[in-house]
Amino acid sequence: MQTFVFTGNWQLTTGNYFTTMEIKKGIGVSPGVVVCTAIVLDAEDLVIPKRQVDATQVPFEIDRFDQAIIKSVAQLTDQRDEVTVKYGKEIGGIFGVHLGLLGDKTIVNQVIAEIRDHHATAEYAVSTVMRKYANAFLAMADKYMSDRVKDIYDIERRVLHNLIGQKHENLAHLTQDVVVIAHDMLPSQTALLDRQHVRGFATDAGGRTSHTAIVARAMGIPAVVGLGNITSEVSGGDTVIIDGNRGVVIVNPDADQLAEHAEYREKLIVLDRELRELANLPGETLDGHVVCMQANIESPEDVTDALTKGAEGIGLYRTEFLYLTRQTEPTEEDHYDAYVDVLQRNGGRPMVIRTLDLGADKYTQQQLQNPERNPFLGERSIRMCLHDIPMFKRQLRAIMRASVHGDVRIMFPMISTLMELRQARMVLNDVMEDLEDEGLPFRRDIPVGMMIEVPSAAIMADQFAKEVNFFSIGTNDLVQYTLAVDRTNEKVAGLFCPAHPAVLKLIRDVIRTGQRNDISVSVCGEMAGEPLYTLLLLGLGLTTFSMNGPDIPEVKKIIRSTTYEHAKQVARKVMSFDSERQVMHFLREETRKIIPEAF
Ligand code: PEP
Ligand code: MG
């Protein structure tokens, strides 16, 4: 299967590429276009392997299916009997429904026909037939009936588990290029994906600034989330086009559609080449105003890619991914090794290490077992660190020890009160004293900054500015907390908007506060990497943009194609609008005047 990935944001218009196809529309969260074979993860992360077998294998597949049914019936019968004894007939009856569906001759015969007539593997046949039923149930107006779809998913999962549970493919070690189709993915799952072979993904759930989406952007693979029910539309082995630029997924495109895709691809390749040439040029406007272009990273491996895209340093190292990609808590040495590794790859450029931002959608194993009711408002980030001082100190010690190996800066996330900042600084001072007592070298005057990502911090920026060396605005959370919109929830994704005038006022005021207090301000939320907002942020006086490496060339292209004076005029006008629609419309038009192919 041929694969191609383009990782630019521009939205090219080419003929009728998208007019003739059946399109699943979702939220494009990571740009690029890919055509590739799909694997589908069910809720237990089983990978449904490729679908066709040789004709001689058909009886074997039918037998596998029969055995899986026998096993599933036996399990369900045991469970029904046990539950009936414990909780009574009514609850036990739930298993009765499942047993009834498993014994349904129409379903069983359809699966067998799928294997016999299309040489499908047993698991592919099961998932195809079950998903047809699931869709039929979903389409029913009767709420009771549409809710029954969960029973279908349950049965499908059970049978699949009995078919392939023991031999499912490991997503971290694939043997061929694939796109992953899943209901949802945890940031930790995304971070562990095999970077060589996973070429894109599409999910039922999710939002633009969920950490899963952010990891996809850092990996430079196209991703579309919030598709609703893509897992029931795709089966393992299907060919899928994922277009992260427009947020669409096309399942089993025909020959014409593939040809149209190839034409689209050619145009993107040309554009990609043009953008790459910008990598080594500065982020400088036509009238000589220079801004710094830095990268956000989740792991040391991201550094090399970011540098090839033109990063001038690391503006945000999300260190919590050290926790998410392993089963046990990292030791001080694990932290230290990772930081020194980044420093070495980073070649003397600055690196902002953000202390652990665990919680919310980045759970530790322990948090998974004790879920909070409202994790984004719960014991997240700095709050968690201040509740677990030994863990916090382990990280701070490692950062301080690494500080002698390069230009390291330290940043505290999700600060919402001055007290929190002062406590964090006190712990840092303790760590420095300990290191001094132990005779270990460290840089005492390490720059200490904080994220501005909670409205209270933005509103009190003036007070905070007296106590830190720099600010970094985390627009992903600032938007979420200012507008009361869960950044990971596809149902409210339309309300998640950095262009909201309330958010823009906070950003403008924080930048001005930084200027007044002579401390640097960057934006490291996703907004910094979105070409739509480049003119505005530039015009507001932002001096450092930190974004996913793949986004750098396009943002740089806009900066290099305008003047600072013009950007300031754009920003002034934007700040006079009172709706996000006006803001976005105006920014789109202004950006198109400079780069006609944008959007
Ligand atoms: C942000 O909130 O904008 C940010 C950069 O931090 P994270 O996305 O890791 O929460
Ligand atoms: Mg944040």
PDB file of C-alpha atoms and ligand atoms in Angstrom, residues 354 357 380 453 477 487, ligand 2:
ATOM      1  CA  ARG A 354       8.221  22.400  32.173  1.00  0.00           C
ATOM      2  CA  ASP A 357       1.800  18.533  34.223  1.00  0.00           C
ATOM      3  CA  ARG A 380      -3.591  18.419  38.176  1.00  0.00           C
ATOM      4  CA  GLU A 453      -2.899  29.212  31.389  1.00  0.00           C
ATOM      5  CA  ASP A 477      -5.808  25.654  28.858  1.00  0.00           C
ATOM      6  CA  ARG A 487     -10.565  20.871  25.339  1.00  0.00           C
TER       7      ARG A 487
HETATM    8 MG    MG B   2      -1.662  23.509  29.663  1.00  0.00          MG
END
